[in-house]
């Protein structure tokens, strides 16, 4: 097959016949035809025959396999996997690492606070040193002053870290807080049983960690203590926003997928779990909680500092297997059974490292029967009004939702925890959540853990693989969170918004399994995040297509003229979605007016004359329409009978073609296969989006069966020059055209839309 595809002329087959006799006078004397001479003279023939044999063998193999595309896909995938080497570790040959270089070789402590420092000691760090029973360990990076010193704290400079003999040092950047990894190993080496992962800007409330966290887990009382737990009743719910439980429903933590930001309702009920295995304990921060740059930059109008308070009386809450929560590296207790989970990945952006670690750790924690518990406010952090770029969080907003889904579905056949840890890190590199660098880093980390004397915990059977226990009436525990005041943009939020919250829950319940696909023709770098925030509150997820891709903003490349051809690939990515709603960015969707629409039917504005119309293919300046009509006829002729019959019933006019501007339409799950099949028939033909969509829709079903919900939209061919939002109405199902190309225009739009969804004002 490879020989046939080559562009050079095919080799002659004359060598397969008996050669004609050579002239007697061509050579002065006969050659000695030994084997080496024969090979050298016939080398090109040997190579040609070999290639033909290989090609025939490949063709026979592919015919037997039956699917050439699958074979090539498999081959390409195999090549990709070859790029990542799986570390080979001789677990039983790891030599101990003993502290012989630091002045603290003989020092031991069971409770450690590990921080990274790049400046002289802060007041908050001085307060941490005063905590009774805790030893502060400060890890310097390349920015730390060479004369750094704080009485009562252990400081390890870059040089001291390098002399400890840990393998992980070779993988760590010089200027990042992830150098705390060295500190974790140092603490374990020096007797740690508990590690408080902290930073130098948080003050422990009341100066006592034991007042807030569960420091004792092995006593009988600790094991019998009931802890509220999120319900596992919905197996499809894999991540939660814990801030709602603690009274702040409109704040979300860094690392929460943006598509989950709009889930504002409190739990209908909770369950209980016995304590003793909360090996990772996440605290809440008052003042400036752990929030992402999207929250930070969209909730402020100037340089005012955040001072957000959470309910200190709310009970702690646990996460069942199958459900996760964002974790950070500045307010978290790790017990010894979870010390392996302290590893901070090095190949992702700094603002994503601890969050990805948290999700990775939670999945592995289930393998030893452990769980995460979130606690009411434990520290207070002052907002320094210091901005950090969105690009530092790119690994969060692009990948975190997909990562959670991957982790919940991941399974391992390994029989020891460390082998599972290495396997998961390798799998995450395969899926490009991090790179091969973190695979090697994981191998070094695990070897260092064993070298400092850490004993890996025993595995337990995974509850996820057992039948879910039925939650009886007596097992249900009710807790209604307080609704604490928040200050956003200088406006204090007071009173109750039960009606608005109830509406949002209804909309989310109705559209929460519908994928929203938007094609952006405008400047996406100015509006992409805003569109995600606007529609991500309501729909399952928001996919953004544009002429140019942008990995930082999770924008995928697409061509508007052929937009329909990109949809089948998106359909394949969301096999459990109820439907798919396509909208162009010059059309505003008023989702609150769509509740009565039938999600099992096709939606399109086929009764809006300015959007859906027929054009003659004869006459002057109709060449393009005639060309489109010819291609459509060609495709229709290849359609299965049921598609042809449906299409021809709706398109009876000869010498014409139906167009639809196709700014907004909906495809339910039951028509996804039909849509994909018809797009497959189109193949490489350049049928325009505006002619393809009416062809596909009328082939899939009769227009009389379409849901009419979009026929009530406001539609104009052109927008007013001076004010593109002047004719917007919250009473319509959709409005076109409304062009939004800047943040100021988006804010103006949100204020208009707030007439239908008052909670939108929280976005501005």
XYZ file of C-alpha atoms in Angstrom:
764
model
C 0.000 0.000 0.000
C 2.830 2.383 0.802
C 4.533 1.638 -2.524
C 1.343 2.353 -4.449
C 0.927 5.739 -2.809
C 4.324 7.015 -3.807
C 4.463 9.726 -6.470
C 7.495 8.357 -8.300
C 7.007 5.974 -11.225
C 6.329 2.363 -10.423
C 9.367 0.082 -10.628
C 9.676 -2.060 -13.697
C 8.866 -5.744 -13.442
C 11.340 -6.714 -16.145
C 13.532 -8.396 -13.578
C 10.835 -11.006 -13.077
C 11.293 -12.309 -16.630
C 14.298 -14.098 -18.106
C 16.707 -11.358 -19.228
C 17.720 -11.248 -22.876
C 21.253 -12.421 -23.767
C 23.918 -9.760 -23.326
C 26.184 -8.708 -26.225
C 29.420 -10.634 -26.237
C 31.524 -7.532 -26.655
C 30.097 -5.536 -23.730
C 32.671 -6.668 -21.204
C 36.273 -7.414 -21.827
C 36.109 -10.386 -19.511
C 33.414 -12.245 -17.555
C 32.797 -11.213 -13.946
C 33.183 -13.508 -10.985
C 29.499 -13.844 -9.900
C 30.051 -14.586 -6.218
C 27.241 -13.886 -3.701
C 28.419 -10.450 -2.516
C 28.805 -9.248 -6.075
C 25.358 -10.519 -6.990
C 23.815 -8.745 -3.989
C 25.485 -5.436 -4.756
C 24.414 -5.544 -8.383
C 20.834 -6.484 -7.586
C 20.317 -4.439 -4.441
C 17.585 -2.202 -5.921
C 15.731 -5.304 -7.083
C 15.912 -6.880 -3.654
C 14.639 -3.689 -1.992
C 11.791 -3.333 -4.489
C 10.666 -6.932 -4.040
C 10.880 -6.575 -0.250
C 8.678 -3.480 -0.319
C 6.130 -5.248 -2.507
C 6.048 -8.226 -0.143
C 5.581 -5.948 2.881
C 2.813 -4.016 1.113
C 0.965 -7.209 0.210
C 1.324 -8.495 3.756
C -0.070 -5.248 5.163
C -3.034 -5.344 2.768
C -3.824 -8.931 3.740
C -3.595 -8.064 7.415
C -5.824 -5.018 7.084
C -8.398 -7.018 5.114
C -8.479 -9.584 7.884
C -8.769 -6.941 10.552
C -11.498 -5.189 8.589
C -10.996 -1.601 9.632
C -8.091 0.251 8.106
C -8.938 3.506 9.857
C -9.023 1.797 13.207
C -5.668 0.194 12.471
C -4.058 3.489 11.523
C -5.575 5.166 14.568
C -4.210 2.412 16.752
C -0.801 2.710 15.100
C -0.682 6.472 15.625
C -1.809 6.082 19.205
C 0.882 3.493 19.820
C 3.490 5.907 18.547
C 2.192 8.572 20.910
C 2.406 6.235 23.866
C 5.964 5.356 22.976
C 6.911 8.948 23.698
C 6.194 8.519 27.424
C 8.477 6.077 29.209
C 6.971 4.189 32.126
C 9.435 4.392 35.040
C 10.968 1.132 36.200
C 11.438 1.177 39.969
C 13.142 -1.523 42.008
C 10.992 -1.028 45.064
C 12.999 -3.393 47.258
C 16.382 -1.877 46.398
C 15.775 1.697 47.572
C 18.453 2.830 49.982
C 17.573 4.915 53.056
C 18.263 8.656 52.997
C 19.523 9.980 56.329
C 19.894 13.645 57.181
C 23.628 14.174 57.578
C 23.993 17.687 56.185
C 21.550 19.934 58.058
C 21.987 21.262 61.607
C 18.675 19.604 62.492
C 19.680 15.986 61.872
C 18.735 14.863 65.376
C 15.574 16.984 65.670
C 12.161 15.271 65.756
C 8.611 16.626 65.845
C 5.212 15.071 65.104
C 3.423 18.252 63.969
C 4.864 20.406 61.181
C 3.800 23.548 59.339
C 5.392 23.754 55.886
C 5.534 27.079 54.027
C 7.372 28.505 51.037
C 9.067 31.891 51.457
C 10.388 34.405 48.981
C 10.558 37.486 51.256
C 11.568 38.247 54.806
C 9.254 36.793 57.510
C 5.736 38.201 57.440
C 3.678 38.946 60.521
C 1.451 35.984 59.724
C 4.476 33.688 59.642
C 5.651 35.045 62.983
C 2.233 34.131 64.378
C 2.502 30.597 62.988
C 5.745 30.102 64.895
C 3.852 30.864 68.112
C 1.416 27.956 67.672
C 2.039 25.494 70.496
C 3.151 22.019 69.518
C 3.865 22.877 65.880
C 7.224 23.235 64.138
C 7.411 25.713 61.261
C 9.571 24.710 58.278
C 10.253 27.458 55.717
C 11.477 26.519 52.243
C 13.388 29.218 50.428
C 13.266 29.676 46.681
C 15.485 31.727 44.386
C 13.798 34.938 45.553
C 14.332 34.333 49.279
C 16.867 36.624 50.997
C 20.144 34.881 51.766
C 20.026 36.141 55.364
C 16.482 34.927 56.027
C 15.979 34.124 59.698
C 13.088 33.653 62.100
C 13.541 32.416 65.629
C 11.660 29.164 66.195
C 11.470 28.287 62.491
C 13.676 25.954 60.468
C 14.807 27.538 57.212
C 16.190 25.528 54.307
C 17.918 27.516 51.587
C 18.279 26.255 48.026
C 21.778 25.025 48.816
C 20.635 23.189 51.941
C 17.767 21.611 50.029
C 20.169 20.351 47.364
C 22.392 18.736 49.999
C 19.601 16.638 51.538
C 19.982 13.942 48.889
C 16.359 13.826 47.737
C 15.696 12.758 44.144
C 12.882 15.288 43.732
C 15.293 18.230 43.915
C 16.414 17.562 40.349
C 12.870 18.170 39.080
C 11.914 21.321 40.997
C 11.907 24.888 39.621
C 13.982 27.371 41.588
C 11.414 30.151 41.906
C 8.198 28.341 42.820
C 6.311 27.381 45.935
C 6.289 23.761 44.736
C 9.697 23.489 46.399
C 7.610 22.743 49.471
C 7.893 19.151 48.252
C 11.395 19.071 49.756
C 9.938 20.323 53.023
C 7.343 17.560 53.149
C 10.074 14.941 52.825
C 12.217 16.688 55.422
C 9.313 16.761 57.887
C 8.511 13.067 57.314
C 12.191 12.235 57.732
C 12.119 14.049 61.068
C 9.139 12.307 62.624
C 6.062 14.054 61.180
C 2.648 12.530 61.877
C 0.654 15.593 60.778
C 1.567 18.321 58.281
C -0.270 21.622 57.961
C 0.226 22.839 54.394
C 0.239 26.629 54.753
C 1.553 29.915 53.370
C 2.994 33.015 54.996
C -0.105 35.223 54.701
C -2.740 33.337 56.716
C -3.490 33.835 60.418
C -4.942 30.853 62.293
C -8.210 31.933 63.892
C -7.890 31.963 67.713
C -4.297 30.729 67.347
C -5.201 27.057 67.713
C -5.307 24.549 64.849
C -6.699 21.871 67.155
C -9.788 23.984 67.736
C -10.739 23.754 64.076
C -9.265 20.555 62.630
C -9.438 16.926 63.761
C -5.860 16.286 64.852
C -6.667 13.020 66.615
C -8.035 10.212 64.454
C -7.011 6.970 66.159
C -8.933 7.204 69.438
C -12.231 5.414 69.902
C -14.049 8.725 70.244
C -12.647 10.005 66.959
C -13.700 6.857 65.115
C -17.243 6.987 66.495
C -17.787 10.662 65.743
C -20.495 11.095 63.060
C -19.685 13.612 60.326
C -22.182 15.082 57.882
C -21.512 13.899 54.336
C -22.731 14.981 50.917
C -25.238 12.529 49.511
C -24.049 9.999 46.928
C -27.597 9.580 45.605
C -26.731 11.190 42.251
C -23.750 9.267 40.809
C -23.350 11.862 38.038
C -22.576 14.612 40.519
C -18.811 14.501 40.815
C -17.802 17.927 42.197
C -19.319 20.375 44.694
C -18.815 23.964 45.812
C -18.279 23.750 49.602
C -18.650 27.507 50.064
C -22.425 27.136 49.725
C -22.494 24.870 52.780
C -20.672 27.563 54.751
C -23.016 30.410 53.832
C -21.545 31.944 50.655
C -23.526 30.636 47.700
C -22.205 33.197 45.194
C -18.511 32.557 45.855
C -16.664 29.625 44.335
C -13.221 28.148 45.062
C -10.271 28.113 42.704
C -10.369 24.829 40.838
C -14.147 24.496 40.611
C -15.043 23.930 36.942
C -16.620 27.098 35.598
C -19.570 25.097 34.298
C -20.421 24.322 37.947
C -20.312 27.928 39.123
C -24.056 28.339 38.613
C -25.016 25.505 40.984
C -26.210 27.684 43.862
C -28.761 25.510 45.639
C -28.016 23.915 48.994
C -28.240 20.192 49.559
C -31.723 18.692 49.693
C -30.335 16.369 52.346
C -27.017 14.985 53.577
C -25.963 11.678 55.084
C -23.428 10.755 57.768
C -20.125 8.923 57.922
C -18.080 7.879 60.955
C -14.856 9.793 61.586
C -11.329 8.488 61.803
C -10.421 8.344 58.123
C -10.508 12.040 57.201
C -6.843 11.882 56.221
C -7.040 15.164 54.273
C -8.760 18.112 55.952
C -9.461 21.295 54.006
C -10.074 24.525 55.895
C -12.046 27.571 54.725
C -10.413 31.013 54.711
C -12.118 34.210 55.830
C -11.111 37.550 54.310
C -9.776 36.494 50.934
C -10.869 32.884 50.414
C -9.261 30.681 47.807
C -10.910 32.053 44.642
C -9.836 32.046 41.009
C -8.936 35.016 38.839
C -12.361 34.929 37.152
C -14.059 35.590 40.481
C -11.394 38.035 41.602
C -11.578 40.225 38.509
C -15.334 40.064 37.884
C -16.402 40.903 41.434
C -14.419 44.100 41.838
C -14.814 47.557 40.453
C -11.506 48.928 41.739
C -8.811 48.338 44.305
C -11.055 47.574 47.261
C -10.007 44.499 49.255
C -12.225 41.479 49.705
C -13.353 40.629 53.210
C -15.683 37.652 52.796
C -16.856 35.792 55.886
C -18.123 32.227 56.176
C -20.360 30.584 58.766
C -18.077 29.489 61.592
C -20.925 27.502 63.169
C -21.695 25.383 60.097
C -20.753 21.723 60.668
C -17.814 20.185 58.861
C -18.822 18.094 55.860
C -17.261 15.012 54.231
C -17.086 13.944 50.580
C -18.187 10.401 49.618
C -16.333 8.351 47.042
C -17.203 9.571 43.554
C -17.474 13.212 44.629
C -14.643 15.744 44.790
C -13.916 19.240 46.012
C -11.112 21.721 45.195
C -8.168 21.541 47.623
C -5.359 24.059 48.096
C -1.843 24.231 49.531
C -2.235 26.961 52.148
C -4.912 25.745 54.582
C -4.896 21.958 54.571
C -4.032 19.279 57.141
C -2.511 16.021 55.919
C -2.375 13.034 58.276
C 0.389 10.472 57.842
C -1.842 8.062 55.915
C -2.067 10.722 53.204
C 1.523 12.021 53.179
C 1.989 10.479 49.729
C -0.669 12.967 48.526
C 1.509 16.020 49.274
C 3.365 15.906 45.954
C 2.941 19.167 44.019
C 3.159 18.611 40.226
C 5.868 20.568 38.418
C 4.790 20.590 34.758
C 1.628 22.692 35.165
C 1.148 26.367 35.963
C 1.718 27.424 39.555
C -1.921 28.330 40.252
C -3.010 24.907 39.008
C -0.427 22.747 40.772
C -2.102 22.345 44.157
C -5.586 22.025 42.641
C -4.543 19.235 40.275
C -2.729 17.612 43.186
C -5.941 17.769 45.195
C -8.076 16.000 42.606
C -5.336 13.425 41.920
C -5.001 12.807 45.666
C -8.744 12.449 46.288
C -9.038 9.734 43.673
C -6.169 7.778 45.221
C -7.472 8.410 48.726
C -10.490 6.269 47.905
C -8.137 3.326 47.336
C -7.245 3.280 51.047
C -10.734 4.013 52.356
C -9.951 7.634 53.196
C -11.969 10.769 52.479
C -11.745 14.551 52.521
C -13.553 16.720 55.069
C -14.088 20.472 54.653
C -14.062 22.562 57.844
C -15.537 25.967 58.777
C -13.192 28.986 58.792
C -9.757 28.062 60.126
C -7.628 31.002 58.972
C -8.004 34.628 57.936
C -6.121 35.906 54.887
C -5.901 39.580 54.059
C -6.495 40.593 50.467
C -3.343 42.345 49.318
C -5.078 43.485 46.123
C -2.406 41.801 44.052
C -3.464 40.636 40.624
C -2.212 37.506 38.928
C -2.828 36.706 35.252
C -5.512 34.384 34.018
C -2.824 32.500 32.067
C -1.485 31.156 35.370
C -4.766 29.259 35.752
C -5.010 27.966 32.191
C -4.513 24.347 33.299
C -7.551 24.746 35.558
C -10.149 26.291 33.286
C -9.183 24.207 30.285
C -8.825 20.782 31.844
C -10.266 20.504 35.318
C -13.780 19.410 34.351
C -12.422 16.730 32.053
C -9.908 15.689 34.726
C -12.610 15.071 37.325
C -14.585 12.912 34.923
C -11.438 10.976 34.019
C -10.478 10.386 37.651
C -13.896 9.114 38.683
C -13.835 6.593 35.845
C -10.188 5.551 36.289
C -9.472 2.050 37.595
C -6.239 0.207 38.348
C -5.338 -3.441 38.647
C -2.179 -2.809 40.679
C -1.916 -4.388 44.124
C 0.045 -1.771 46.070
C -0.750 1.889 46.610
C 2.521 3.273 45.271
C 2.125 1.235 42.100
C -1.360 2.697 41.648
C -0.018 6.211 42.249
C 2.622 5.802 39.561
C 0.099 4.285 37.166
C -2.340 7.160 37.651
C 0.379 9.765 37.115
C 1.341 7.984 33.906
C -2.290 7.839 32.756
C -2.704 11.558 33.448
C 0.333 12.267 31.279
C -1.193 10.147 28.516
C -4.344 12.253 28.752
C -2.230 15.439 28.764
C -3.358 16.719 32.164
C 0.342 17.079 32.885
C 3.495 15.968 31.096
C 6.035 13.166 31.260
C 8.034 15.393 33.597
C 5.487 14.704 36.330
C 5.660 10.974 35.651
C 9.386 11.058 36.389
C 8.731 13.400 39.307
C 6.191 10.969 40.781
C 8.724 8.142 40.534
C 11.322 10.249 42.337
C 8.787 11.309 44.993
C 7.702 7.753 45.767
C 11.281 6.536 46.028
C 12.167 9.422 48.337
C 9.162 8.639 50.545
C 10.357 5.077 50.997
C 13.934 6.288 51.496
C 12.942 8.505 54.458
C 11.099 5.604 56.090
C 7.487 6.210 55.048
C 5.261 3.125 55.085
C 2.685 3.075 52.316
C -0.887 2.443 53.552
C -2.727 -0.743 52.711
C -5.328 -0.840 49.991
C -9.029 -1.284 50.651
C -11.801 -2.326 48.291
C -13.197 0.550 46.244
C -16.713 1.516 47.269
C -17.375 2.934 43.816
C -17.422 -0.582 42.398
C -19.999 -1.832 44.890
C -23.760 -1.361 44.561
C -24.724 1.991 46.065
C -26.444 1.683 49.416
C -30.041 2.879 49.425
C -30.485 6.081 51.417
C -33.452 5.543 53.687
C -35.536 8.259 55.264
C -33.776 7.808 58.579
C -30.370 8.224 56.928
C -31.193 11.675 55.607
C -29.810 14.600 57.573
C -30.994 18.116 56.882
C -28.820 21.193 57.084
C -29.901 24.541 55.660
C -26.905 26.883 55.221
C -27.100 30.442 56.390
C -27.147 33.093 53.682
C -24.447 35.439 54.831
C -24.051 38.951 53.415
C -21.448 39.335 50.718
C -19.890 42.469 49.343
C -19.464 42.465 45.571
C -18.586 45.659 43.696
C -19.256 47.639 46.857
C -22.908 46.558 46.979
C -23.845 44.616 50.083
C -26.010 41.586 49.431
C -28.678 41.351 52.102
C -32.032 39.753 52.541
C -33.227 36.640 50.770
C -33.311 35.807 47.106
C -35.219 32.567 47.379
C -37.346 33.304 44.312
C -34.368 34.062 42.088
C -32.424 31.070 43.421
C -35.441 28.871 42.820
C -35.629 30.013 39.208
C -31.950 29.362 38.670
C -32.322 25.861 40.069
C -35.276 25.197 37.724
C -33.346 26.437 34.712
C -30.297 24.420 35.671
C -32.399 21.336 36.274
C -34.016 21.740 32.869
C -30.870 22.505 30.849
C -28.154 21.060 33.070
C -27.594 18.155 30.679
C -27.675 20.231 27.486
C -24.359 21.206 25.874
C -24.180 24.850 24.776
C -22.089 25.428 21.636
C -21.234 29.001 20.698
C -19.454 30.210 17.587
C -17.692 33.508 18.244
C -17.025 35.790 15.306
C -16.047 38.709 17.492
C -12.903 39.265 19.614
C -13.002 36.139 21.762
C -10.164 37.207 24.036
C -12.465 39.938 25.347
C -15.680 37.970 25.685
C -14.971 34.215 25.953
C -14.885 34.116 29.746
C -17.999 36.273 29.968
C -19.946 33.933 27.676
C -18.853 30.955 29.794
C -19.983 32.660 32.971
C -23.303 33.721 31.460
C -24.353 30.394 29.954
C -22.206 28.049 32.061
C -24.508 28.723 35.018
C -27.363 27.100 33.129
C -26.016 24.486 30.732
C -23.956 21.348 31.143
C -20.908 22.940 29.568
C -20.051 25.727 27.141
C -18.035 24.897 24.019
C -16.654 27.924 22.195
C -15.619 27.788 18.534
C -13.820 30.584 16.692
C -11.749 31.118 13.565
C -8.602 30.981 15.692
C -8.104 28.551 18.560
C -6.853 29.722 21.949
C -5.657 27.034 24.336
C -5.495 29.426 27.290
C -9.198 30.232 26.934
C -10.259 26.723 25.815
C -11.407 28.045 22.440
C -11.516 25.508 19.635
C -10.826 26.291 15.994
C -13.729 26.299 13.580
C -14.986 27.781 10.313
C -18.391 29.446 10.513
C -19.151 28.670 6.863
C -18.824 24.952 7.711
C -19.774 25.073 11.384
C -22.149 22.122 11.127
C -19.228 19.828 10.248
C -17.662 20.364 13.683
C -20.755 19.310 15.604
C -20.495 15.498 15.263
C -17.117 15.563 17.009
C -18.650 17.511 19.874
C -21.578 15.081 19.973
C -19.101 12.225 20.417
C -17.471 13.935 23.398
C -20.722 14.205 25.347
C -22.435 10.875 24.850
C -24.657 11.292 27.910
C -25.861 14.813 27.024
C -29.582 15.293 26.531
C -29.133 17.656 23.606
C -26.966 20.303 21.930
C -27.843 23.973 21.502
C -25.905 25.938 18.864
C -25.817 29.745 19.070
C -23.754 32.362 17.277
C -22.369 35.160 19.421
C -24.512 37.799 17.685
C -27.639 36.106 19.001
C -28.703 36.370 22.639
C -30.559 33.430 24.138
C -33.115 34.159 26.864
C -33.033 30.720 28.467
C -35.744 31.568 31.001
C -38.265 31.604 28.125
C -37.330 28.126 26.871
C -38.682 26.009 29.723
C -41.787 24.969 27.770
C -39.825 23.755 24.755
C -39.735 20.015 24.095
C -36.134 18.846 24.439
C -36.920 15.733 22.391
C -37.737 17.795 19.283
C -35.654 19.820 16.854
C -35.653 23.585 17.430
C -35.032 26.094 14.671
C -36.597 29.367 13.538
C -38.105 28.000 10.313
C -41.115 30.346 10.557
C -38.990 33.508 10.812
C -39.052 34.755 7.235
C -35.922 36.864 7.464
C -33.978 33.856 8.683
C -35.498 30.890 6.786
C -36.286 31.516 3.110
C -36.078 30.105 -0.415
C -33.912 31.546 -3.189
C -34.293 30.905 -6.896
C -31.331 29.304 -8.651
C -32.161 30.831 -12.040
C -31.617 34.364 -13.184
C -28.927 36.943 -12.675
C -26.259 36.563 -9.936
C -27.484 33.146 -8.784
C -24.387 31.113 -9.584
C -23.533 30.523 -5.938
C -27.070 29.448 -5.059
C -27.196 27.145 -8.092
C -23.910 25.567 -7.069
C -25.219 24.984 -3.543
C -28.446 23.514 -4.919
C -26.536 21.101 -7.169
C -24.440 19.824 -4.279
C -27.527 19.411 -2.098
C -29.271 17.402 -4.818
C -26.199 15.210 -5.058
C -26.234 14.549 -1.315
C -29.991 13.961 -1.186
C -29.661 11.350 -3.941
C -27.295 9.355 -1.706
C -29.477 9.583 1.414
C -31.308 6.556 2.809
C -34.959 6.439 1.863
C -36.368 7.887 5.088
C -34.131 10.974 4.798
C -34.987 11.462 1.125
C -38.728 11.179 1.690
C -38.679 13.645 4.562
C -36.513 16.132 2.668
C -38.559 16.037 -0.545
C -41.838 16.475 1.326
C -40.548 19.791 2.649
C -38.652 20.988 -0.416
C -40.992 20.706 -3.394
C -39.918 23.758 -5.405
C -37.658 23.060 -8.354
C -34.797 25.359 -9.310
C -34.536 26.825 -5.811
C -32.593 26.305 -2.623
C -33.650 26.808 1.002
C -31.440 28.936 3.223
C -31.434 29.488 6.961
C -29.122 31.953 8.631
C -28.799 29.262 11.332
C -27.746 31.494 14.218
C -29.550 29.294 16.735
C -30.853 25.735 16.675
C -31.151 22.689 18.922
C -30.459 19.003 18.234
C -31.850 16.506 20.774
C -30.085 13.273 21.614
C -32.429 11.139 19.495
C -31.424 13.038 16.324
C -27.675 13.103 16.969
C -27.082 9.903 14.986
C -29.111 11.195 12.036
C -27.293 14.538 12.047
C -23.911 12.801 12.114
C -24.900 10.418 9.314
C -25.989 13.230 6.998
C -22.845 15.258 7.707
C -20.907 12.138 6.796
C -22.674 12.056 3.446
C -21.645 15.656 2.789
C -18.023 14.631 3.160
C -15.627 17.130 1.608
C -18.235 19.050 -0.367
C -18.279 22.766 0.487
C -21.956 23.026 1.299
C -22.371 26.235 3.264
C -23.678 26.227 6.834
C -26.688 28.310 5.759
C -27.799 25.769 3.165
C -26.636 22.644 4.980
C -28.656 23.200 8.158
C -32.105 23.432 6.455
C -31.170 20.395 4.343
C -30.164 18.394 7.432
C -33.143 19.470 9.523
C -35.789 18.756 6.875
C -34.156 15.401 6.116
C -34.219 14.417 9.783
C -37.837 15.377 10.407
C -40.809 17.229 8.984
C -40.966 20.948 9.899
C -44.438 20.404 11.306
C -42.751 18.360 14.047
C -40.225 21.070 14.930
C -40.748 22.785 18.255
C -41.894 26.337 17.564
C -40.114 27.939 20.525
C -37.543 29.821 18.398
C -40.164 31.173 16.011
C -41.012 33.856 18.573
C -37.489 35.272 18.608
C -36.818 38.879 17.646
C -34.979 38.814 14.337
C -33.644 41.695 12.275
C -31.345 41.525 9.308
C -29.147 44.334 10.576
C -28.608 45.989 13.929
C -28.764 49.753 14.480
C -25.369 51.311 13.873
C -25.095 53.242 17.108
C -26.629 50.788 19.580
C -26.716 47.084 18.767
C -28.662 46.311 21.956
C -31.403 48.915 21.534
C -34.100 46.429 20.486
C -33.221 43.714 23.005
C -36.205 42.319 24.924
C -36.193 39.877 27.808
C -39.640 38.675 26.714
C -38.397 37.003 23.520
C -36.816 33.550 23.397
C -33.834 34.937 21.491
C -32.744 38.230 19.962
C -30.710 38.795 16.788
C -28.483 40.627 16.061
C -26.920 41.800 19.319
C -23.201 42.273 18.909
C -21.051 42.178 22.041
C -17.365 42.854 21.443
C -16.078 44.349 24.684
C -16.416 44.005 28.424
C -18.402 47.241 28.682
C -20.923 46.004 26.106
C -21.165 42.701 27.942
C -21.934 44.491 31.211
C -24.631 46.493 29.438
C -26.120 43.276 28.039
C -26.128 41.621 31.464
C -28.035 44.531 32.945
C -30.680 44.129 30.239
C -30.862 40.354 30.727
C -31.166 40.752 34.498
C -34.804 41.661 33.891
C -35.331 37.955 33.187
C -32.615 36.598 35.504
C -31.929 39.044 38.388
C -29.025 36.965 39.702
C -27.059 37.930 36.605
C -26.275 41.207 38.327
C -23.812 39.267 40.458
C -21.674 38.813 37.340
C -21.154 42.530 37.000
